[in-house]
Coordinates of C-alpha atoms in Angstrom, one line a residue:
M1 CA 16.5 -7.1 -5.5
N2 CA 19.1 -6.9 -2.8
L3 CA 17.3 -5.6 0.3
N4 CA 20.6 -4.9 2.2
S5 CA 20.9 -1.6 0.5
F6 CA 17.6 -0.5 2.2
K7 CA 18.6 -1.5 5.7
V8 CA 19.6 1.0 8.3
K9 CA 23.3 0.2 9.1
P10 CA 25.6 1.2 12.0
E11 CA 27.6 3.5 9.7
H12 CA 24.4 5.5 9.0
L13 CA 24.2 6.5 12.7
T14 CA 26.1 9.8 12.4
G15 CA 23.8 11.9 14.4
V16 CA 21.9 13.0 11.4
N17 CA 18.2 12.1 11.3
Q18 CA 17.5 9.0 9.1
F19 CA 13.8 9.8 8.8
N20 CA 11.7 12.9 8.2
V21 CA 9.9 13.6 11.5
S22 CA 7.6 16.2 10.2
T23 CA 5.8 19.0 12.2
N24 CA 3.5 19.7 9.2
G25 CA 0.6 17.8 10.7
Q26 CA -1.2 14.8 9.3
F27 CA -4.5 13.9 7.6
I28 CA -6.9 11.0 7.6
I29 CA -7.9 8.6 4.9
Q30 CA -10.8 6.4 5.8
R31 CA -9.8 2.7 6.0
K32 CA -13.0 1.4 4.6
I33 CA -12.1 2.4 1.0
F34 CA -9.3 -0.2 1.0
S35 CA -11.1 -3.4 0.9
D36 CA -11.6 -6.5 -1.4
V37 CA -15.4 -5.9 -1.2
Y38 CA -15.2 -2.2 -1.8
P39 CA -14.9 -1.1 -5.5
D40 CA -12.2 1.0 -6.9
F41 CA -12.9 4.6 -7.7
P42 CA -14.0 5.1 -11.4
D43 CA -10.5 6.4 -12.4
L44 CA -7.2 7.4 -11.0
K45 CA -7.9 11.1 -11.2
T46 CA -11.0 10.8 -9.0
F47 CA -9.1 8.8 -6.5
K48 CA -6.3 11.3 -6.4
L49 CA -8.7 14.1 -6.1
Y50 CA -10.3 12.4 -3.0
I51 CA -6.9 12.1 -1.4
Y52 CA -6.2 15.7 -2.2
L53 CA -9.5 16.8 -0.6
C54 CA -8.7 14.6 2.5
K55 CA -5.3 16.3 2.8
S56 CA -6.9 19.8 2.4
Y57 CA -9.6 19.2 5.0
E58 CA -9.7 21.9 7.6
W59 CA -10.8 20.3 10.9
K60 CA -11.4 23.7 12.6
Y61 CA -14.1 24.5 10.0
Q62 CA -15.1 20.9 9.0
R63 CA -14.6 22.0 5.4
V64 CA -12.4 21.9 2.4
K65 CA -12.2 25.5 1.3
K66 CA -10.3 25.7 -2.0
A67 CA -10.9 27.7 -5.2
K68 CA -11.6 25.4 -8.1
A69 CA -8.9 27.2 -10.0
Q70 CA -6.4 26.3 -7.3
I71 CA -7.4 22.6 -7.3
Q72 CA -7.1 22.6 -11.1
L73 CA -3.6 24.1 -10.9
D74 CA -2.5 21.8 -8.1
L75 CA -3.7 18.6 -9.8
K76 CA -3.3 19.6 -13.4
L77 CA -7.0 19.0 -14.2
S78 CA -9.2 20.7 -16.7
R79 CA -12.4 22.3 -15.3
N80 CA -14.5 19.6 -16.9
E81 CA -12.4 16.8 -15.4
L82 CA -12.6 18.4 -12.0
N83 CA -16.3 18.9 -12.1
N84 CA -16.9 15.4 -13.3
A85 CA -14.8 13.9 -10.5
L86 CA -16.4 16.2 -7.8
D87 CA -19.9 15.2 -9.1
W88 CA -19.1 11.5 -8.8
L89 CA -17.8 11.9 -5.3
E90 CA -20.9 13.9 -4.3
V91 CA -23.4 11.6 -6.0
N92 CA -21.9 8.6 -4.2
Y93 CA -21.8 10.2 -0.8
F94 CA -18.1 10.8 -0.3
I95 CA -18.4 14.6 -0.1
A96 CA -21.3 17.1 0.2
R97 CA -20.9 20.7 -1.2
T98 CA -21.7 23.3 1.4
N99 CA -22.1 26.3 -0.8
S100 CA -23.4 26.7 -4.4
H101 CA -22.9 30.4 -5.2
K102 CA -20.7 30.6 -8.3
Q103 CA -18.9 33.7 -7.0
Q104 CA -17.8 31.9 -3.8
M105 CA -14.8 29.8 -3.2
Y106 CA -15.6 26.1 -3.6
Q107 CA -16.4 24.5 -0.2
T108 CA -17.3 20.9 0.7
E109 CA -17.4 18.7 3.7
L110 CA -16.1 15.1 3.8
L111 CA -18.6 12.5 4.7
T112 CA -18.2 9.2 6.5
A113 CA -17.4 6.9 3.6
P114 CA -20.5 5.2 2.3
D115 CA -21.3 1.5 2.5
Y116 CA -21.4 -0.5 -0.7
D117 CA -23.9 -3.0 -1.8
P118 CA -22.3 -5.4 -4.3
F119 CA -25.7 -6.9 -5.3
T120 CA -27.1 -3.6 -6.5
N121 CA -23.7 -2.0 -7.3
T122 CA -24.6 1.1 -5.4
Y123 CA -23.1 3.2 -2.6
I124 CA -25.2 3.7 0.5
S125 CA -24.9 7.0 2.4
C126 CA -23.4 6.9 5.9
N127 CA -23.9 10.7 6.4
S128 CA -25.8 10.0 9.6
I129 CA -22.4 9.2 11.2
P130 CA -20.8 12.6 11.8
F131 CA -17.3 12.9 10.3
Y132 CA -15.3 13.1 13.5
T133 CA -12.5 10.7 14.4
S134 CA -14.2 9.8 17.7
N135 CA -17.4 8.7 15.7
L136 CA -15.3 6.8 13.2
K137 CA -13.7 4.9 16.1
Q138 CA -17.0 4.2 17.9
R139 CA -18.6 2.9 14.7
N140 CA -15.5 0.8 13.8
Q141 CA -15.2 2.8 10.5
G142 CA -11.5 3.0 10.9
Y143 CA -9.1 5.6 9.4
I144 CA -5.4 6.0 8.5
M145 CA -3.3 8.8 9.8
V146 CA -0.9 10.0 7.1
P147 CA 1.9 12.7 7.7
A148 CA 1.1 15.6 5.4
D149 CA 4.7 15.4 4.0
A150 CA 4.1 11.8 2.8
V151 CA 1.7 12.8 0.0
T152 CA 2.6 15.7 -2.2
N153 CA 0.6 17.4 -4.9
K154 CA 3.2 16.2 -7.4
M155 CA 2.1 12.6 -6.6
L156 CA -1.6 13.5 -7.1
E157 CA -1.2 15.4 -10.5
N158 CA -3.2 14.3 -13.5
T159 CA -0.1 13.9 -15.7
S160 CA 1.3 11.0 -17.6
T161 CA 4.5 11.1 -15.5
A162 CA 2.6 11.2 -12.2
D163 CA 0.2 8.5 -13.4
R164 CA 3.1 6.2 -14.4
T165 CA 4.9 6.8 -11.1
W166 CA 1.9 6.8 -8.8
T167 CA -0.5 4.2 -10.1
Y168 CA -3.7 3.2 -8.3
T169 CA -2.0 0.1 -6.9
K170 CA 1.1 2.0 -5.7
L171 CA -1.0 4.6 -3.9
K172 CA -3.1 1.9 -2.2
V173 CA -0.1 -0.1 -1.1
Y174 CA 1.6 3.1 0.1
L175 CA -1.4 4.2 2.2
L176 CA -2.1 0.7 3.5
L177 CA 1.4 0.4 4.8
Y178 CA 0.7 3.5 6.9
A179 CA -2.5 1.8 8.1
N180 CA -0.4 -1.1 9.3
C181 CA 2.3 1.1 10.9
W182 CA 2.4 1.5 14.7
L183 CA 5.6 2.8 16.0
S184 CA 4.9 2.2 19.7
Y185 CA 3.9 -1.5 19.1
F186 CA 6.1 -2.6 16.2
G187 CA 8.7 0.2 15.5
G188 CA 7.2 0.4 12.0
V189 CA 4.8 -1.7 9.9
N190 CA 3.3 -4.7 11.6
P191 CA 5.7 -7.6 10.8
E192 CA 2.7 -9.9 10.7
S193 CA 1.3 -7.9 7.8
V194 CA 4.6 -7.5 6.0
Q195 CA 7.3 -9.9 6.8
V196 CA 10.8 -8.9 5.9
E197 CA 13.4 -11.6 5.8
I198 CA 17.1 -11.3 5.0
N199 CA 16.5 -11.0 1.3
S200 CA 12.8 -11.4 0.7
I201 CA 9.4 -9.9 1.6
H202 CA 6.1 -11.7 2.2
V203 CA 2.7 -10.1 2.6
D204 CA -0.2 -11.4 4.6
H205 CA -3.1 -12.5 2.4
S206 CA -5.5 -10.0 3.9
F207 CA -3.2 -7.1 2.8
Y208 CA -3.0 -8.1 -0.8
Y209 CA -6.7 -9.1 -0.9
N210 CA -7.5 -5.5 0.1
V211 CA -5.3 -4.1 -2.7
K212 CA -7.0 -6.6 -5.1
K213 CA -3.7 -7.7 -6.4
S214 CA -1.5 -10.8 -6.1
E215 CA 1.2 -11.1 -3.4
K216 CA 3.9 -10.8 -6.0
Q217 CA 2.4 -7.6 -7.4
V218 CA 2.2 -6.1 -3.9
V219 CA 5.7 -7.2 -3.0
N220 CA 7.1 -5.7 -6.2
T221 CA 5.2 -2.5 -5.3
I222 CA 6.8 -2.4 -1.8
K223 CA 10.2 -2.8 -3.4
L224 CA 9.5 0.1 -5.6
L225 CA 8.6 2.2 -2.6
L226 CA 11.9 1.1 -0.9
S227 CA 13.8 2.1 -4.0
M228 CA 12.1 5.6 -3.9
G229 CA 13.4 6.1 -0.3
L230 CA 9.9 6.1 1.1
F231 CA 10.5 3.2 3.5
K232 CA 13.6 1.8 5.2
I233 CA 14.3 -1.6 6.7
V234 CA 15.1 -1.6 10.4
K235 CA 16.0 -4.4 12.6
V236 CA 14.0 -4.2 15.9
C237 CA 13.9 -5.9 19.2
F238 CA 10.9 -7.4 21.0
V239 CA 10.7 -8.8 24.6
K240 CA 7.6 -10.9 25.3
G241 CA 6.0 -9.5 22.2
E242 CA 6.6 -5.9 23.0
Y243 CA 8.7 -3.6 20.9
I244 CA 11.5 -2.1 23.0
G245 CA 13.7 -0.4 20.5
D246 CA 16.0 -0.8 17.4
S247 CA 18.7 -3.5 17.5
L248 CA 21.5 -1.1 16.7
L249 CA 20.6 0.9 19.9
V250 CA 19.5 -1.8 22.4
S251 CA 21.9 -3.8 24.5
T252 CA 21.8 -7.6 23.9
R253 CA 20.0 -9.4 26.8
K254 CA 18.2 -12.6 27.4
G255 CA 14.7 -13.0 25.9
I256 CA 15.1 -10.6 23.0
R257 CA 13.7 -11.5 19.7
E258 CA 14.8 -9.6 16.7
C259 CA 13.1 -9.1 13.3
Y260 CA 13.1 -6.6 10.4
V261 CA 10.3 -4.1 9.9
L262 CA 9.5 -1.5 7.3
R263 CA 9.5 2.0 8.7
P264 CA 8.2 5.0 6.7
Y265 CA 10.6 7.7 5.8
H266 CA 7.9 10.3 6.6
L267 CA 6.9 10.2 10.2
S268 CA 4.5 12.6 12.0
A269 CA 6.0 14.4 15.0
K270 CA 2.7 13.9 16.8
K271 CA 3.0 10.2 16.5
V272 CA 6.7 10.1 17.5
N273 CA 6.4 12.5 20.5
N274 CA 3.6 10.8 22.4
K275 CA 3.5 9.1 25.7
E276 CA 3.3 5.6 24.2
L277 CA 6.8 6.0 22.8
D278 CA 8.4 7.9 25.8
S279 CA 10.2 4.9 27.1
K280 CA 11.3 3.7 23.6
R281 CA 12.2 6.9 21.7
G282 CA 15.8 6.9 22.9
S283 CA 16.3 3.4 21.5
M284 CA 14.7 4.2 18.2
I285 CA 16.6 5.4 15.1
L286 CA 15.0 8.6 13.9

Protein backbone atom coordinates (compact mmCIF):
# COMPACT_ATOMS: atom_id res chain seq x y z
CA MET A 1 0.00 0.00 0.00
CA ASN A 2 1.25 3.48 -0.91
CA LEU A 3 1.05 5.52 2.28
CA ASN A 4 1.57 8.82 0.46
CA SER A 5 -2.12 9.03 -0.38
CA PHE A 6 -2.94 9.22 3.36
CA LYS A 7 -0.47 11.99 4.20
CA VAL A 8 -1.66 15.54 4.74
CA LYS A 9 -0.11 17.58 1.92
CA PRO A 10 0.42 21.34 1.33
CA GLU A 11 -2.29 21.42 -1.33
CA HIS A 12 -4.78 20.23 1.30
CA LEU A 13 -4.30 23.40 3.36
CA THR A 14 -7.18 25.32 1.82
CA GLY A 15 -8.67 26.73 4.99
CA VAL A 16 -11.10 23.81 5.24
CA ASN A 17 -10.73 21.65 8.34
CA GLN A 18 -8.91 18.40 7.61
CA PHE A 19 -10.24 16.74 10.77
CA ASN A 20 -13.58 16.53 12.55
CA VAL A 21 -13.17 18.49 15.79
CA SER A 22 -16.42 17.44 17.40
CA THR A 23 -18.38 19.20 20.11
CA ASN A 24 -20.53 16.11 20.69
CA GLY A 25 -18.56 15.08 23.76
CA GLN A 26 -16.56 11.96 24.47
CA PHE A 27 -16.92 8.73 26.42
CA ILE A 28 -14.55 6.40 28.18
CA ILE A 29 -13.59 2.79 27.61
CA GLN A 30 -11.58 1.19 30.38
CA ARG A 31 -8.03 0.43 29.33
CA LYS A 32 -7.86 -2.79 31.33
CA ILE A 33 -10.00 -4.75 28.86
CA PHE A 34 -7.27 -4.46 26.21
CA SER A 35 -4.54 -6.71 27.50
CA ASP A 36 -2.75 -9.90 26.57
CA VAL A 37 -3.70 -11.33 29.98
CA TYR A 38 -7.35 -10.25 29.82
CA PRO A 39 -9.64 -12.57 27.88
CA ASP A 40 -11.78 -11.47 24.97
CA PHE A 41 -15.50 -11.07 25.49
CA PRO A 42 -17.48 -14.23 24.68
CA ASP A 43 -18.57 -12.91 21.29
CA LEU A 44 -18.51 -9.79 19.15
CA LYS A 45 -22.09 -8.78 19.93
CA THR A 46 -21.35 -8.68 23.68
CA PHE A 47 -18.23 -6.57 23.10
CA LYS A 48 -20.18 -4.17 20.86
CA LEU A 49 -22.97 -3.94 23.42
CA TYR A 50 -20.44 -3.04 26.12
CA ILE A 51 -19.03 -0.24 23.95
CA TYR A 52 -22.59 0.95 23.29
CA LEU A 53 -23.31 1.06 27.02
CA CYS A 54 -20.08 2.98 27.63
CA LYS A 55 -21.08 5.50 24.97
CA SER A 56 -24.62 5.77 26.41
CA TYR A 57 -23.48 6.32 29.98
CA GLU A 58 -24.93 9.47 31.57
CA TRP A 59 -22.31 10.77 34.00
CA LYS A 60 -24.79 13.16 35.61
CA TYR A 61 -26.90 10.24 36.80
CA GLN A 62 -24.15 7.58 36.86
CA ARG A 63 -26.43 5.38 34.78
CA VAL A 64 -27.25 4.07 31.37
CA LYS A 65 -30.96 4.73 30.90
CA LYS A 66 -32.17 3.09 27.70
CA ALA A 67 -35.28 1.15 26.85
CA LYS A 68 -34.37 -2.37 25.79
CA ALA A 69 -36.46 -1.85 22.66
CA GLN A 70 -34.22 1.13 21.78
CA ILE A 71 -31.04 -0.88 22.34
CA GLN A 72 -32.42 -3.67 20.16
CA LEU A 73 -33.26 -1.20 17.43
CA ASP A 74 -29.88 0.56 17.59
CA LEU A 75 -27.82 -2.65 17.60
CA LYS A 76 -30.09 -4.91 15.55
CA LEU A 77 -30.31 -7.47 18.37
CA SER A 78 -33.12 -9.86 19.20
CA ARG A 79 -34.49 -9.64 22.73
CA ASN A 80 -32.90 -12.99 23.56
CA GLU A 81 -29.49 -11.90 22.22
CA LEU A 82 -29.69 -8.66 24.18
CA ASN A 83 -30.70 -10.36 27.43
CA ASN A 84 -27.96 -12.98 27.11
CA ALA A 85 -25.29 -10.33 26.53
CA LEU A 86 -26.55 -8.15 29.39
CA ASP A 87 -26.64 -11.18 31.70
CA TRP A 88 -23.04 -12.06 30.86
CA LEU A 89 -21.87 -8.49 31.52
CA GLU A 90 -23.68 -8.44 34.85
CA VAL A 91 -22.62 -11.89 36.04
CA ASN A 92 -18.99 -10.99 35.28
CA TYR A 93 -19.07 -7.61 37.08
CA PHE A 94 -18.94 -5.20 34.14
CA ILE A 95 -22.36 -3.71 34.86
CA ALA A 96 -24.99 -3.80 37.61
CA ARG A 97 -28.64 -3.25 36.87
CA THR A 98 -30.13 -0.57 39.09
CA ASN A 99 -33.83 -1.33 38.56
CA SER A 100 -35.72 -4.54 38.01
CA HIS A 101 -39.33 -3.54 37.41
CA LYS A 102 -40.39 -4.78 34.00
CA GLN A 103 -42.52 -1.70 33.39
CA GLN A 104 -39.55 0.65 33.88
CA MET A 105 -36.94 1.68 31.34
CA TYR A 106 -33.80 -0.47 31.62
CA GLN A 107 -31.17 1.18 33.81
CA THR A 108 -27.69 -0.02 34.68
CA GLU A 109 -24.49 1.37 36.13
CA LEU A 110 -21.06 0.70 34.69
CA LEU A 111 -18.63 -0.85 37.14
CA THR A 112 -14.88 -0.57 37.36
CA ALA A 113 -13.77 -3.40 35.09
CA PRO A 114 -13.14 -6.64 36.99
CA ASP A 115 -9.78 -8.27 37.50
CA TYR A 116 -9.23 -11.62 35.83
CA ASP A 117 -7.69 -14.76 37.30
CA PRO A 118 -6.31 -16.89 34.45
CA PHE A 119 -5.77 -19.87 36.77
CA THR A 120 -9.45 -20.18 37.67
CA ASN A 121 -10.70 -18.54 34.46
CA THR A 122 -12.91 -16.21 36.47
CA TYR A 123 -13.55 -12.49 36.74
CA ILE A 124 -13.10 -10.86 40.14
CA SER A 125 -15.29 -7.91 41.04
CA CYS A 126 -13.72 -4.46 41.45
CA ASN A 127 -16.99 -2.76 42.39
CA SER A 128 -15.39 -1.53 45.61
CA ILE A 129 -13.63 1.03 43.36
CA PRO A 130 -16.27 3.67 42.53
CA PHE A 131 -16.62 4.28 38.80
CA TYR A 132 -15.27 7.82 38.60
CA THR A 133 -12.38 8.95 36.42
CA SER A 134 -10.52 10.24 39.49
CA ASN A 135 -10.74 6.82 41.16
CA LEU A 136 -9.67 5.05 37.98
CA LYS A 137 -6.62 7.32 37.82
CA GLN A 138 -5.73 6.87 41.49
CA ARG A 139 -6.01 3.08 41.26
CA ASN A 140 -4.05 3.00 37.98
CA GLN A 141 -7.01 1.39 36.23
CA GLY A 142 -6.64 3.57 33.15
CA TYR A 143 -9.20 4.61 30.58
CA ILE A 144 -9.42 5.75 26.97
CA MET A 145 -11.21 8.97 26.03
CA VAL A 146 -13.02 8.45 22.71
CA PRO A 147 -14.86 11.22 20.80
CA ALA A 148 -18.55 10.31 20.55
CA ASP A 149 -18.47 10.84 16.78
CA ALA A 150 -15.72 8.24 16.39
CA VAL A 151 -18.00 5.30 17.23
CA THR A 152 -21.43 5.10 15.61
CA ASN A 153 -24.30 2.70 16.17
CA LYS A 154 -23.76 1.53 12.58
CA MET A 155 -20.34 0.21 13.60
CA LEU A 156 -21.82 -1.65 16.57
CA GLU A 157 -24.76 -3.29 14.84
CA ASN A 158 -25.24 -7.04 14.98
CA THR A 159 -25.39 -7.47 11.20
CA SER A 160 -23.24 -9.44 8.80
CA THR A 161 -22.11 -6.22 7.08
CA ALA A 162 -21.12 -4.51 10.33
CA ASP A 163 -19.44 -7.65 11.66
CA ARG A 164 -17.36 -8.00 8.49
CA THR A 165 -16.37 -4.33 8.52
CA TRP A 166 -15.94 -3.99 12.27
CA THR A 167 -14.37 -7.17 13.54
CA TYR A 168 -13.21 -7.64 17.10
CA THR A 169 -9.62 -7.00 15.99
CA LYS A 170 -10.44 -3.82 14.10
CA LEU A 171 -12.42 -2.38 17.01
CA LYS A 172 -9.61 -3.18 19.45
CA VAL A 173 -6.93 -1.64 17.22
CA TYR A 174 -9.11 1.41 16.61
CA LEU A 175 -9.70 2.05 20.31
CA LEU A 176 -6.09 1.29 21.28
CA LEU A 177 -4.88 3.88 18.77
CA TYR A 178 -6.98 6.40 20.68
CA ALA A 179 -5.43 5.09 23.90
CA ASN A 180 -2.01 5.97 22.52
CA CYS A 181 -3.04 9.35 21.10
CA TRP A 182 -1.85 12.49 22.92
CA LEU A 183 -2.16 15.60 20.79
CA SER A 184 -0.26 17.86 23.16
CA TYR A 185 2.71 15.49 23.50
CA PHE A 186 2.93 13.86 20.07
CA GLY A 187 0.46 15.60 17.75
CA GLY A 188 -1.24 12.24 17.32
CA VAL A 189 -0.53 8.62 18.14
CA ASN A 190 2.68 8.05 20.09
CA PRO A 191 5.35 7.37 17.42
CA GLU A 192 7.02 4.89 19.75
CA SER A 193 3.83 2.81 19.75
CA VAL A 194 3.16 3.12 16.01
CA GLN A 195 6.12 4.10 13.88
CA VAL A 196 5.24 5.47 10.45
CA GLU A 197 8.04 5.53 7.88
CA ILE A 198 7.98 6.85 4.32
CA ASN A 199 6.23 3.75 3.06
CA SER A 200 5.85 1.36 5.99
CA ILE A 201 4.34 1.06 9.45
CA HIS A 202 5.81 -0.73 12.47
CA VAL A 203 4.02 -1.40 15.75
CA ASP A 204 5.57 -1.79 19.19
CA HIS A 205 5.33 -5.34 20.48
CA SER A 206 3.29 -4.31 23.54
CA PHE A 207 0.62 -2.90 21.22
CA TYR A 208 0.10 -6.04 19.19
CA TYR A 209 0.45 -8.26 22.27
CA ASN A 210 -2.53 -6.43 23.77
CA VAL A 211 -4.52 -7.01 20.60
CA LYS A 212 -3.46 -10.69 20.70
CA LYS A 213 -2.48 -10.58 17.04
CA SER A 214 0.79 -10.52 15.09
CA GLU A 215 2.43 -7.24 14.10
CA LYS A 216 1.53 -7.92 10.46
CA GLN A 217 -2.15 -8.38 11.33
CA VAL A 218 -2.21 -5.15 13.36
CA VAL A 219 -0.37 -3.19 10.64
CA ASN A 220 -2.83 -4.45 8.02
CA THR A 221 -5.69 -3.35 10.28
CA ILE A 222 -4.17 0.13 10.67
CA LYS A 223 -3.90 0.37 6.88
CA LEU A 224 -7.59 -0.50 6.62
CA LEU A 225 -8.42 2.26 9.09
CA LEU A 226 -6.36 4.67 6.99
CA SER A 227 -8.20 3.61 3.84
CA MET A 228 -11.50 4.28 5.64
CA GLY A 229 -10.41 7.85 6.36
CA LEU A 230 -10.40 7.33 10.13
CA PHE A 231 -6.75 8.33 10.46
CA LYS A 232 -4.39 10.57 8.50
CA ILE A 233 -0.62 10.69 8.42
CA VAL A 234 0.90 14.01 9.49
CA LYS A 235 4.55 15.04 9.54
CA VAL A 236 5.23 16.71 12.89
CA CYS A 237 8.13 18.56 14.53
CA PHE A 238 9.80 17.89 17.86
CA VAL A 239 12.37 20.03 19.68
CA LYS A 240 14.17 18.35 22.57
CA GLY A 241 11.55 15.62 22.54
CA GLU A 242 8.61 18.06 22.74
CA TYR A 243 5.99 18.31 20.00
CA ILE A 244 5.86 21.92 18.75
CA GLY A 245 3.59 21.66 15.70
CA ASP A 246 3.09 20.20 12.24
CA SER A 247 5.94 20.46 9.74
CA LEU A 248 3.81 22.20 7.11
CA LEU A 249 3.13 25.04 9.56
CA VAL A 250 6.40 25.30 11.51
CA SER A 251 9.34 27.33 10.25
CA THR A 252 12.54 25.34 9.82
CA ARG A 253 15.06 25.95 12.58
CA LYS A 254 17.98 24.31 14.25
CA GLY A 255 17.29 21.36 16.52
CA ILE A 256 14.03 20.28 14.92
CA ARG A 257 13.41 16.56 14.52
CA GLU A 258 10.65 15.50 12.15
CA CYS A 259 8.65 12.29 12.03
CA TYR A 260 5.28 11.02 10.84
CA VAL A 261 2.42 10.27 13.22
CA LEU A 262 -1.10 8.94 12.85
CA ARG A 263 -3.78 11.46 13.75
CA PRO A 264 -7.41 10.37 14.22
CA TYR A 265 -9.90 12.02 11.91
CA HIS A 266 -12.35 12.39 14.82
CA LEU A 267 -10.98 14.64 17.54
CA SER A 268 -12.77 15.92 20.62
CA ALA A 269 -13.07 19.71 20.92
CA LYS A 270 -12.43 19.28 24.64
CA LYS A 271 -9.04 17.72 23.90
CA VAL A 272 -8.14 20.22 21.18
CA ASN A 273 -9.17 23.34 23.11
CA ASN A 274 -7.21 22.84 26.29
CA LYS A 275 -4.36 24.69 27.94
CA GLU A 276 -1.76 22.06 27.03
CA LEU A 277 -2.31 22.82 23.35
CA ASP A 278 -2.67 26.60 23.65
CA SER A 279 0.85 27.30 22.41
CA LYS A 280 0.74 24.64 19.66
CA ARG A 281 -2.77 24.80 18.22
CA GLY A 282 -1.87 27.51 15.72
CA SER A 283 0.82 25.23 14.33
CA MET A 284 -1.44 22.19 14.13
CA ILE A 285 -3.43 21.17 11.06
CA LEU A 286 -7.03 20.77 12.14
